[in-house]
PDB file of C-alpha atoms in Angstrom:
ATOM      1  CA  MET A   1      19.428 -19.814  18.627  1.00  0.00           C
ATOM      2  CA  LYS A   2      18.761 -16.606  19.357  1.00  0.00           C
ATOM      3  CA  GLU A   3      22.211 -15.615  21.000  1.00  0.00           C
ATOM      4  CA  TRP A   4      23.967 -17.778  18.388  1.00  0.00           C
ATOM      5  CA  LEU A   5      22.169 -15.356  15.598  1.00  0.00           C
ATOM      6  CA  LEU A   6      23.101 -12.451  17.554  1.00  0.00           C
ATOM      7  CA  ILE A   7      26.691 -13.434  17.611  1.00  0.00           C
ATOM      8  CA  TYR A   8      26.893 -14.703  13.980  1.00  0.00           C
ATOM      9  CA  TRP A   9      24.358 -12.181  12.604  1.00  0.00           C
ATOM     10  CA  ASP A  10      26.755 -10.251  10.596  1.00  0.00           C
ATOM     11  CA  GLU A  11      28.162 -13.191   8.783  1.00  0.00           C
ATOM     12  CA  ILE A  12      24.416 -14.709   8.071  1.00  0.00           C
ATOM     13  CA  LEU A  13      23.727 -11.129   6.774  1.00  0.00           C
ATOM     14  CA  PHE A  14      26.915 -10.970   4.184  1.00  0.00           C
ATOM     15  CA  SER A  15      26.660 -14.940   3.346  1.00  0.00           C
ATOM     16  CA  VAL A  16      23.599 -14.159   2.189  1.00  0.00           C
ATOM     17  CA  ILE A  17      24.176 -10.966  -0.001  1.00  0.00           C
ATOM     18  CA  THR A  18      26.854 -13.058  -1.569  1.00  0.00           C
ATOM     19  CA  ILE A  19      24.499 -15.850  -2.425  1.00  0.00           C
ATOM     20  CA  ILE A  20      22.362 -13.072  -4.169  1.00  0.00           C
ATOM     21  CA  ILE A  21      25.060 -11.146  -5.845  1.00  0.00           C
ATOM     22  CA  ALA A  22      26.384 -14.398  -7.075  1.00  0.00           C
ATOM     23  CA  TRP A  23      23.054 -15.421  -8.207  1.00  0.00           C
ATOM     24  CA  ILE A  24      22.270 -11.819 -10.059  1.00  0.00           C
ATOM     25  CA  PHE A  25      25.957 -11.716 -11.923  1.00  0.00           C
ATOM     26  CA  TYR A  26      25.193 -15.326 -13.551  1.00  0.00           C
ATOM     27  CA  LYS A  27      21.924 -13.977 -14.585  1.00  0.00           C
ATOM     28  CA  TYR A  28      22.855 -10.943 -15.701  1.00  0.00           C
ATOM     29  CA  LEU A  29      26.203 -12.081 -17.564  1.00  0.00           C
ATOM     30  CA  SER A  30      24.642 -14.976 -19.237  1.00  0.00           C
ATOM     31  CA  LYS A  31      21.956 -12.356 -20.780  1.00  0.00           C
ATOM     32  CA  LEU A  32      25.092 -10.439 -21.326  1.00  0.00           C
ATOM     33  CA  ILE A  33      26.690 -13.194 -23.756  1.00  0.00           C
ATOM     34  CA  GLN A  34      23.384 -13.506 -25.268  1.00  0.00           C
ATOM     35  CA  LYS A  35      22.661 -10.133 -26.458  1.00  0.00           C
ATOM     36  CA  SER A  36      26.075  -9.055 -27.392  1.00  0.00           C
ATOM     37  CA  LEU A  37      26.308 -12.502 -29.751  1.00  0.00           C
ATOM     38  CA  LYS A  38      22.803 -11.465 -30.943  1.00  0.00           C
ATOM     39  CA  VAL A  39      24.087  -7.624 -31.769  1.00  0.00           C
ATOM     40  CA  LEU A  40      26.962  -9.407 -33.416  1.00  0.00           C
ATOM     41  CA  GLY A  41      24.686 -11.952 -35.417  1.00  0.00           C
ATOM     42  CA  LYS A  42      26.027 -14.763 -34.315  1.00  0.00           C
ATOM     43  CA  ASP A  43      24.062 -17.735 -32.238  1.00  0.00           C
ATOM     44  CA  LEU A  44      25.775 -19.344 -28.741  1.00  0.00           C
ATOM     45  CA  LYS A  45      26.490 -22.590 -29.889  1.00  0.00           C
ATOM     46  CA  ALA A  46      26.594 -24.774 -26.719  1.00  0.00           C
ATOM     47  CA  PRO A  47      24.070 -22.712 -24.301  1.00  0.00           C
ATOM     48  CA  LYS A  48      24.155 -24.931 -21.317  1.00  0.00           C
ATOM     49  CA  THR A  49      27.409 -26.023 -21.609  1.00  0.00           C
ATOM     50  CA  VAL A  50      28.319 -22.453 -21.480  1.00  0.00           C
ATOM     51  CA  ASN A  51      25.822 -21.204 -18.787  1.00  0.00           C
ATOM     52  CA  PHE A  52      27.161 -24.481 -16.761  1.00  0.00           C
ATOM     53  CA  PHE A  53      30.951 -23.773 -16.717  1.00  0.00           C
ATOM     54  CA  MET A  54      29.980 -20.534 -15.706  1.00  0.00           C
ATOM     55  CA  GLY A  55      27.653 -20.919 -13.235  1.00  0.00           C
ATOM     56  CA  LEU A  56      30.275 -23.344 -12.098  1.00  0.00           C
ATOM     57  CA  VAL A  57      33.337 -20.723 -11.861  1.00  0.00           C
ATOM     58  CA  ILE A  58      30.928 -18.424 -10.582  1.00  0.00           C
ATOM     59  CA  SER A  59      29.924 -20.867  -7.705  1.00  0.00           C
ATOM     60  CA  ILE A  60      33.732 -21.463  -6.893  1.00  0.00           C
ATOM     61  CA  PHE A  61      34.365 -17.458  -6.231  1.00  0.00           C
ATOM     62  CA  ALA A  62      31.021 -17.313  -4.321  1.00  0.00           C
ATOM     63  CA  ILE A  63      32.212 -20.328  -2.055  1.00  0.00           C
ATOM     64  CA  LEU A  64      35.781 -18.877  -1.305  1.00  0.00           C
ATOM     65  CA  VAL A  65      34.103 -15.916  -0.502  1.00  0.00           C
ATOM     66  CA  LEU A  66      31.796 -17.023   2.019  1.00  0.00           C
ATOM     67  CA  LEU A  67      34.698 -19.093   3.303  1.00  0.00           C
ATOM     68  CA  ASN A  68      36.535 -16.021   4.015  1.00  0.00           C
ATOM     69  CA  ILE A  69      33.393 -14.546   5.764  1.00  0.00           C
ATOM     70  CA  TRP A  70      33.253 -17.648   8.316  1.00  0.00           C
ATOM     71  CA  ASN A  71      37.119 -17.261   8.609  1.00  0.00           C
ATOM     72  CA  VAL A  72      37.177 -21.055   7.800  1.00  0.00           C
ATOM     73  CA  ASP A  73      41.245 -21.998   7.072  1.00  0.00           C
ATOM     74  CA  LEU A  74      41.297 -25.159   5.118  1.00  0.00           C
ATOM     75  CA  MET A  75      44.512 -25.599   5.419  1.00  0.00           C
ATOM     76  CA  PRO A  76      44.434 -27.152   8.962  1.00  0.00           C
ATOM     77  CA  TYR A  77      41.865 -29.714   7.563  1.00  0.00           C
ATOM     78  CA  ILE A  78      44.573 -30.451   4.410  1.00  0.00           C
ATOM     79  CA  ALA A  79      47.444 -30.780   6.054  1.00  0.00           C
ATOM     80  CA  GLY A  80      45.352 -33.432   8.539  1.00  0.00           C
ATOM     81  CA  LEU A  81      44.123 -35.383   5.797  1.00  0.00           C
ATOM     82  CA  GLY A  82      47.551 -37.501   5.715  1.00  0.00           C
ATOM     83  CA  ILE A  83      46.590 -41.049   4.592  1.00  0.00           C
ATOM     84  CA  SER A  84      43.227 -40.580   4.270  1.00  0.00           C
ATOM     85  CA  GLY A  85      43.900 -37.686   1.870  1.00  0.00           C
ATOM     86  CA  ILE A  86      45.643 -40.369  -0.165  1.00  0.00           C
ATOM     87  CA  VAL A  87      42.699 -42.192  -0.619  1.00  0.00           C
ATOM     88  CA  VAL A  88      40.117 -39.632  -1.376  1.00  0.00           C
ATOM     89  CA  GLY A  89      42.864 -38.285  -4.167  1.00  0.00           C
ATOM     90  CA  LEU A  90      42.668 -41.852  -5.576  1.00  0.00           C
ATOM     91  CA  ALA A  91      38.803 -41.766  -5.436  1.00  0.00           C
ATOM     92  CA  LEU A  92      38.774 -38.369  -7.029  1.00  0.00           C
ATOM     93  CA  GLN A  93      41.707 -39.514  -9.705  1.00  0.00           C
ATOM     94  CA  GLU A  94      38.661 -40.581 -12.211  1.00  0.00           C
ATOM     95  CA  PRO A  95      35.887 -37.457 -11.709  1.00  0.00           C
ATOM     96  CA  LEU A  96      39.147 -35.331 -12.035  1.00  0.00           C
ATOM     97  CA  ALA A  97      39.990 -36.716 -15.673  1.00  0.00           C
ATOM     98  CA  ASN A  98      36.735 -36.478 -16.726  1.00  0.00           C
ATOM     99  CA  PHE A  99      36.539 -32.385 -15.703  1.00  0.00           C
ATOM    100  CA  ILE A 100      40.036 -31.881 -17.261  1.00  0.00           C
ATOM    101  CA  SER A 101      39.080 -33.700 -20.059  1.00  0.00           C
ATOM    102  CA  GLY A 102      35.164 -31.690 -20.134  1.00  0.00           C
ATOM    103  CA  ILE A 103      37.635 -28.502 -20.695  1.00  0.00           C
ATOM    104  CA  LEU A 104      39.100 -29.696 -23.313  1.00  0.00           C
ATOM    105  CA  VAL A 105      36.473 -31.028 -25.078  1.00  0.00           C
ATOM    106  CA  MET A 106      34.698 -28.054 -25.036  1.00  0.00           C
ATOM    107  CA  THR A 107      37.527 -25.448 -25.458  1.00  0.00           C
ATOM    108  CA  THR A 108      38.830 -27.543 -28.596  1.00  0.00           C
ATOM    109  CA  ARG A 109      35.141 -27.759 -29.762  1.00  0.00           C
ATOM    110  CA  LYS A 110      35.354 -31.796 -30.191  1.00  0.00           C
ATOM    111  CA  LEU A 111      31.842 -31.747 -29.271  1.00  0.00           C
ATOM    112  CA  PHE A 112      29.387 -28.816 -29.107  1.00  0.00           C
ATOM    113  CA  GLU A 113      25.749 -28.944 -28.646  1.00  0.00           C
ATOM    114  CA  GLY A 114      23.285 -29.575 -31.360  1.00  0.00           C
ATOM    115  CA  GLU A 115      25.782 -31.467 -33.039  1.00  0.00           C
ATOM    116  CA  VAL A 116      25.244 -34.834 -34.573  1.00  0.00           C
ATOM    117  CA  VAL A 117      27.931 -37.041 -33.945  1.00  0.00           C
ATOM    118  CA  ASP A 118      29.068 -41.018 -33.527  1.00  0.00           C
ATOM    119  CA  VAL A 119      31.436 -41.043 -30.269  1.00  0.00           C
ATOM    120  CA  ASN A 120      32.673 -44.741 -29.905  1.00  0.00           C
ATOM    121  CA  GLY A 121      29.833 -45.959 -31.681  1.00  0.00           C
ATOM    122  CA  ILE A 122      27.253 -44.679 -30.299  1.00  0.00           C
ATOM    123  CA  SER A 123      25.401 -41.932 -32.516  1.00  0.00           C
ATOM    124  CA  GLY A 124      23.074 -39.072 -31.785  1.00  0.00           C
ATOM    125  CA  ILE A 125      22.716 -35.515 -30.815  1.00  0.00           C
ATOM    126  CA  VAL A 126      24.873 -33.224 -28.707  1.00  0.00           C
ATOM    127  CA  ASP A 127      22.724 -32.518 -26.099  1.00  0.00           C
ATOM    128  CA  GLU A 128      25.084 -31.202 -23.043  1.00  0.00           C
ATOM    129  CA  ILE A 129      28.401 -30.926 -21.816  1.00  0.00           C
ATOM    130  CA  LYS A 130      28.612 -31.350 -17.885  1.00  0.00           C
ATOM    131  CA  ILE A 131      31.830 -31.767 -15.518  1.00  0.00           C
ATOM    132  CA  ASN A 132      32.128 -35.749 -15.739  1.00  0.00           C
ATOM    133  CA  HIS A 133      29.824 -36.899 -18.549  1.00  0.00           C
ATOM    134  CA  SER A 134      28.843 -35.600 -21.994  1.00  0.00           C
ATOM    135  CA  TYR A 135      25.229 -36.254 -22.797  1.00  0.00           C
ATOM    136  CA  LEU A 136      24.111 -37.718 -26.271  1.00  0.00           C
ATOM    137  CA  ARG A 137      20.699 -37.783 -27.287  1.00  0.00           C
ATOM    138  CA  THR A 138      20.149 -40.940 -29.799  1.00  0.00           C
ATOM    139  CA  PHE A 139      17.928 -40.893 -32.393  1.00  0.00           C
ATOM    140  CA  ASP A 140      15.537 -43.404 -30.821  1.00  0.00           C
ATOM    141  CA  GLY A 141      15.032 -40.803 -27.907  1.00  0.00           C
ATOM    142  CA  LYS A 142      17.372 -42.106 -25.322  1.00  0.00           C
ATOM    143  CA  LEU A 143      19.916 -40.088 -23.361  1.00  0.00           C
ATOM    144  CA  VAL A 144      23.379 -41.860 -23.009  1.00  0.00           C
ATOM    145  CA  LEU A 145      26.036 -40.357 -20.357  1.00  0.00           C
ATOM    146  CA  LEU A 146      29.741 -40.872 -21.807  1.00  0.00           C
ATOM    147  CA  PRO A 147      32.385 -39.918 -19.476  1.00  0.00           C
ATOM    148  CA  ASN A 148      34.346 -37.307 -20.652  1.00  0.00           C
ATOM    149  CA  LYS A 149      37.600 -38.787 -20.345  1.00  0.00           C
ATOM    150  CA  SER A 150      36.389 -41.800 -22.966  1.00  0.00           C
ATOM    151  CA  VAL A 151      35.525 -38.610 -25.059  1.00  0.00           C
ATOM    152  CA  TRP A 152      38.316 -36.763 -25.354  1.00  0.00           C
ATOM    153  CA  SER A 153      40.253 -40.062 -26.192  1.00  0.00           C
ATOM    154  CA  GLY A 154      37.941 -41.555 -28.311  1.00  0.00           C
ATOM    155  CA  THR A 155      37.073 -41.317 -31.841  1.00  0.00           C
ATOM    156  CA  VAL A 156      34.202 -39.035 -32.972  1.00  0.00           C
ATOM    157  CA  THR A 157      32.481 -38.631 -36.249  1.00  0.00           C
ATOM    158  CA  LYS A 158      30.933 -35.591 -37.024  1.00  0.00           C
ATOM    159  CA  PHE A 159      28.120 -36.417 -39.565  1.00  0.00           C
ATOM    160  CA  TRP A 160      27.658 -32.915 -40.514  1.00  0.00           C
ATOM    161  CA  PRO A 161      31.258 -30.903 -40.428  1.00  0.00           C
ATOM    162  CA  GLY A 162      29.397 -28.244 -43.267  1.00  0.00           C
ATOM    163  CA  PRO A 163      25.942 -27.155 -44.520  1.00  0.00           C
ATOM    164  CA  VAL A 164      25.823 -30.337 -46.692  1.00  0.00           C
ATOM    165  CA  ARG A 165      26.785 -34.110 -46.903  1.00  0.00           C
ATOM    166  CA  ARG A 166      27.130 -36.670 -49.527  1.00  0.00           C
ATOM    167  CA  VAL A 167      24.647 -39.775 -49.513  1.00  0.00           C
ATOM    168  CA  LYS A 168      24.973 -42.985 -51.490  1.00  0.00           C
ATOM    169  CA  MET A 169      21.823 -45.046 -52.594  1.00  0.00           C
ATOM    170  CA  ASP A 170      22.485 -48.869 -53.980  1.00  0.00           C
ATOM    171  CA  VAL A 171      19.953 -48.960 -57.565  1.00  0.00           C
ATOM    172  CA  GLY A 172      19.958 -52.585 -59.016  1.00  0.00           C
ATOM    173  CA  VAL A 173      18.339 -53.332 -62.474  1.00  0.00           C
ATOM    174  CA  SER A 174      17.587 -56.259 -64.834  1.00  0.00           C
ATOM    175  CA  TYR A 175      20.633 -58.108 -66.941  1.00  0.00           C
ATOM    176  CA  ASN A 176      18.543 -57.258 -69.581  1.00  0.00           C
ATOM    177  CA  SER A 177      18.789 -53.633 -69.384  1.00  0.00           C
ATOM    178  CA  ASP A 178      20.539 -51.327 -71.653  1.00  0.00           C
ATOM    179  CA  LEU A 179      23.544 -49.972 -69.033  1.00  0.00           C
ATOM    180  CA  GLU A 180      24.160 -47.159 -70.889  1.00  0.00           C
ATOM    181  CA  THR A 181      20.550 -46.005 -70.934  1.00  0.00           C
ATOM    182  CA  VAL A 182      20.461 -46.723 -67.518  1.00  0.00           C
ATOM    183  CA  LEU A 183      23.620 -44.572 -66.379  1.00  0.00           C
ATOM    184  CA  LYS A 184      21.643 -41.482 -68.495  1.00  0.00           C
ATOM    185  CA  LEU A 185      18.452 -42.054 -66.434  1.00  0.00           C
ATOM    186  CA  LEU A 186      20.218 -41.942 -63.019  1.00  0.00           C
ATOM    187  CA  GLN A 187      22.253 -38.618 -63.832  1.00  0.00           C
ATOM    188  CA  ARG A 188      18.815 -37.573 -65.330  1.00  0.00           C
ATOM    189  CA  ALA A 189      17.068 -38.603 -61.841  1.00  0.00           C
ATOM    190  CA  ILE A 190      19.872 -36.558 -59.937  1.00  0.00           C
ATOM    191  CA  ASP A 191      19.828 -33.143 -62.296  1.00  0.00           C
ATOM    192  CA  GLU A 192      16.078 -33.222 -62.178  1.00  0.00           C
ATOM    193  CA  GLU A 193      15.489 -33.561 -58.582  1.00  0.00           C
ATOM    194  CA  PRO A 194      15.781 -29.614 -57.047  1.00  0.00           C
ATOM    195  CA  LEU A 195      16.197 -31.510 -53.561  1.00  0.00           C
ATOM    196  CA  VAL A 196      20.086 -32.623 -54.623  1.00  0.00           C
ATOM    197  CA  VAL A 197      22.768 -29.677 -53.874  1.00  0.00           C
ATOM    198  CA  LYS A 198      24.448 -29.541 -57.458  1.00  0.00           C
ATOM    199  CA  ASP A 199      26.412 -26.123 -56.638  1.00  0.00           C
ATOM    200  CA  GLY A 200      30.414 -26.773 -55.711  1.00  0.00           C
ATOM    201  CA  VAL A 201      29.406 -30.624 -55.135  1.00  0.00           C
ATOM    202  CA  SER A 202      29.964 -33.042 -57.460  1.00  0.00           C
ATOM    203  CA  ASN A 203      27.111 -35.645 -58.073  1.00  0.00           C
ATOM    204  CA  PHE A 204      27.845 -39.477 -60.082  1.00  0.00           C
ATOM    205  CA  ILE A 205      26.685 -43.055 -60.623  1.00  0.00           C
ATOM    206  CA  ALA A 206      29.247 -45.657 -60.128  1.00  0.00           C
ATOM    207  CA  PHE A 207      29.121 -49.663 -61.189  1.00  0.00           C
ATOM    208  CA  LYS A 208      29.098 -51.637 -57.681  1.00  0.00           C
ATOM    209  CA  GLN A 209      28.649 -55.487 -58.706  1.00  0.00           C
ATOM    210  CA  PHE A 210      27.032 -57.941 -60.959  1.00  0.00           C
ATOM    211  CA  GLY A 211      25.094 -59.363 -58.445  1.00  0.00           C
ATOM    212  CA  SER A 212      23.085 -62.435 -58.209  1.00  0.00           C
ATOM    213  CA  SER A 213      19.945 -61.432 -59.937  1.00  0.00           C
ATOM    214  CA  SER A 214      20.813 -57.879 -60.831  1.00  0.00           C
ATOM    215  CA  ILE A 215      23.319 -55.399 -62.130  1.00  0.00           C
ATOM    216  CA  ASP A 216      23.776 -53.115 -59.250  1.00  0.00           C
ATOM    217  CA  PHE A 217      25.285 -49.122 -59.521  1.00  0.00           C
ATOM    218  CA  THR A 218      25.718 -46.640 -56.734  1.00  0.00           C
ATOM    219  CA  VAL A 219      24.349 -43.032 -56.671  1.00  0.00           C
ATOM    220  CA  TYR A 220      26.367 -40.348 -55.031  1.00  0.00           C
ATOM    221  CA  PHE A 221      24.642 -37.428 -54.205  1.00  0.00           C
ATOM    222  CA  TRP A 222      24.829 -34.146 -51.839  1.00  0.00           C
ATOM    223  CA  VAL A 223      22.040 -32.668 -49.521  1.00  0.00           C
ATOM    224  CA  GLU A 224      21.653 -30.670 -47.105  1.00  0.00           C
ATOM    225  CA  ARG A 225      21.220 -31.377 -43.321  1.00  0.00           C
ATOM    226  CA  SER A 226      17.615 -29.645 -42.951  1.00  0.00           C
ATOM    227  CA  THR A 227      16.148 -32.083 -46.097  1.00  0.00           C
ATOM    228  CA  TYR A 228      18.224 -35.139 -45.615  1.00  0.00           C
ATOM    229  CA  PHE A 229      15.375 -37.422 -45.500  1.00  0.00           C
ATOM    230  CA  ASP A 230      12.872 -35.016 -47.884  1.00  0.00           C
ATOM    231  CA  ALA A 231      16.049 -35.546 -50.311  1.00  0.00           C
ATOM    232  CA  VAL A 232      16.861 -38.959 -50.189  1.00  0.00           C
ATOM    233  CA  ASN A 233      12.726 -40.179 -50.628  1.00  0.00           C
ATOM    234  CA  ALA A 234      12.529 -37.738 -53.534  1.00  0.00           C
ATOM    235  CA  LEU A 235      15.221 -39.326 -55.591  1.00  0.00           C
ATOM    236  CA  ALA A 236      14.119 -42.812 -54.723  1.00  0.00           C
ATOM    237  CA  VAL A 237      10.742 -42.034 -55.828  1.00  0.00           C
ATOM    238  CA  ARG A 238      11.960 -39.890 -58.679  1.00  0.00           C
ATOM    239  CA  ILE A 239      14.240 -42.594 -59.799  1.00  0.00           C
ATOM    240  CA  LYS A 240      11.581 -45.252 -59.386  1.00  0.00           C
ATOM    241  CA  LYS A 241       9.050 -43.604 -61.877  1.00  0.00           C
ATOM    242  CA  ILE A 242      12.069 -42.841 -64.325  1.00  0.00           C
ATOM    243  CA  PHE A 243      13.174 -46.344 -64.637  1.00  0.00           C
ATOM    244  CA  ASP A 244       9.066 -47.295 -65.264  1.00  0.00           C
ATOM    245  CA  ASP A 245       8.256 -44.796 -67.710  1.00  0.00           C
ATOM    246  CA  GLU A 246      11.460 -45.986 -69.881  1.00  0.00           C
ATOM    247  CA  GLY A 247      10.598 -49.369 -69.066  1.00  0.00           C
ATOM    248  CA  VAL A 248      13.469 -50.804 -66.982  1.00  0.00           C
ATOM    249  CA  GLU A 249      13.157 -53.658 -64.589  1.00  0.00           C
ATOM    250  CA  ILE A 250      14.286 -53.223 -60.259  1.00  0.00           C
ATOM    251  CA  PRO A 251      14.502 -57.114 -60.218  1.00  0.00           C
ATOM    252  CA  PHE A 252      13.399 -58.712 -56.529  1.00  0.00           C
ATOM    253  CA  THR A 253      14.195 -62.397 -55.181  1.00  0.00           C
ATOM    254  CA  GLN A 254      12.201 -65.037 -57.133  1.00  0.00           C
ATOM    255  CA  ILE A 255      11.368 -68.176 -55.635  1.00  0.00           C
ATOM    256  CA  ASP A 256       9.915 -71.113 -57.881  1.00  0.00           C
ATOM    257  CA  VAL A 257       7.867 -73.532 -56.836  1.00  0.00           C
ATOM    258  CA  HIS A 258       7.586 -76.741 -58.197  1.00  0.00           C
ATOM    259  CA  MET A 259       4.083 -78.685 -56.737  1.00  0.00           C
ATOM    260  CA  LYS A 260       4.835 -82.749 -57.420  1.00  0.00           C
ATOM    261  CA  ASN A 261       1.376 -84.844 -57.364  1.00  0.00           C
TER     262      ASN A 261
END
């Protein structure tokens, strides 16, 4: 063992130094990117993904340096693979496709961290994009690993492409109600609710249908992402209060039971 250490002492020393330098360079580059963006007044949109791919690139270079230090020539091994190489290539076909798709997904910003999306019918918040999979955290706390190939070729719906988003709310009123009054009251509720966005957008009410027990309208209004649930709840409460004050009935299903002696 001692003789082996004496023979390969230089290689071991340079290998350790290479690994330490690669690690220090990774940490330094990560902090440098964050500081540079902070000076520019911007935030790193995908810190986990950027750090992962940056670490991957640095690791590849470090491995190449280590191979050079130990005088490892991969060409004989590659040439000697033969039929086995074809088998390995076929086995790596899917991971390689996912790797390339992951780079495309990240560089084209089809997904990025923190974004609320629906990918092929699965909704959630993008947690991180890695070599083979994109990590999607669903609204009920599950972590779904989506193959990058399916993400790149699939349908992605972005729920918040901008700072505001339009929401619709169905409201039913009694057939005894005056519809012109109902429309005015619904518009009043929208105008009076401070959490509903009004600048640069169009909030309106549209007739939906003559239902089995009510006349239904759909209220279309815009909200900010940070107050999404608060705005929806606040408008619902306001509509109910205005209807109660003005004597407008919101009907509900009723069942008449006839008792027979």
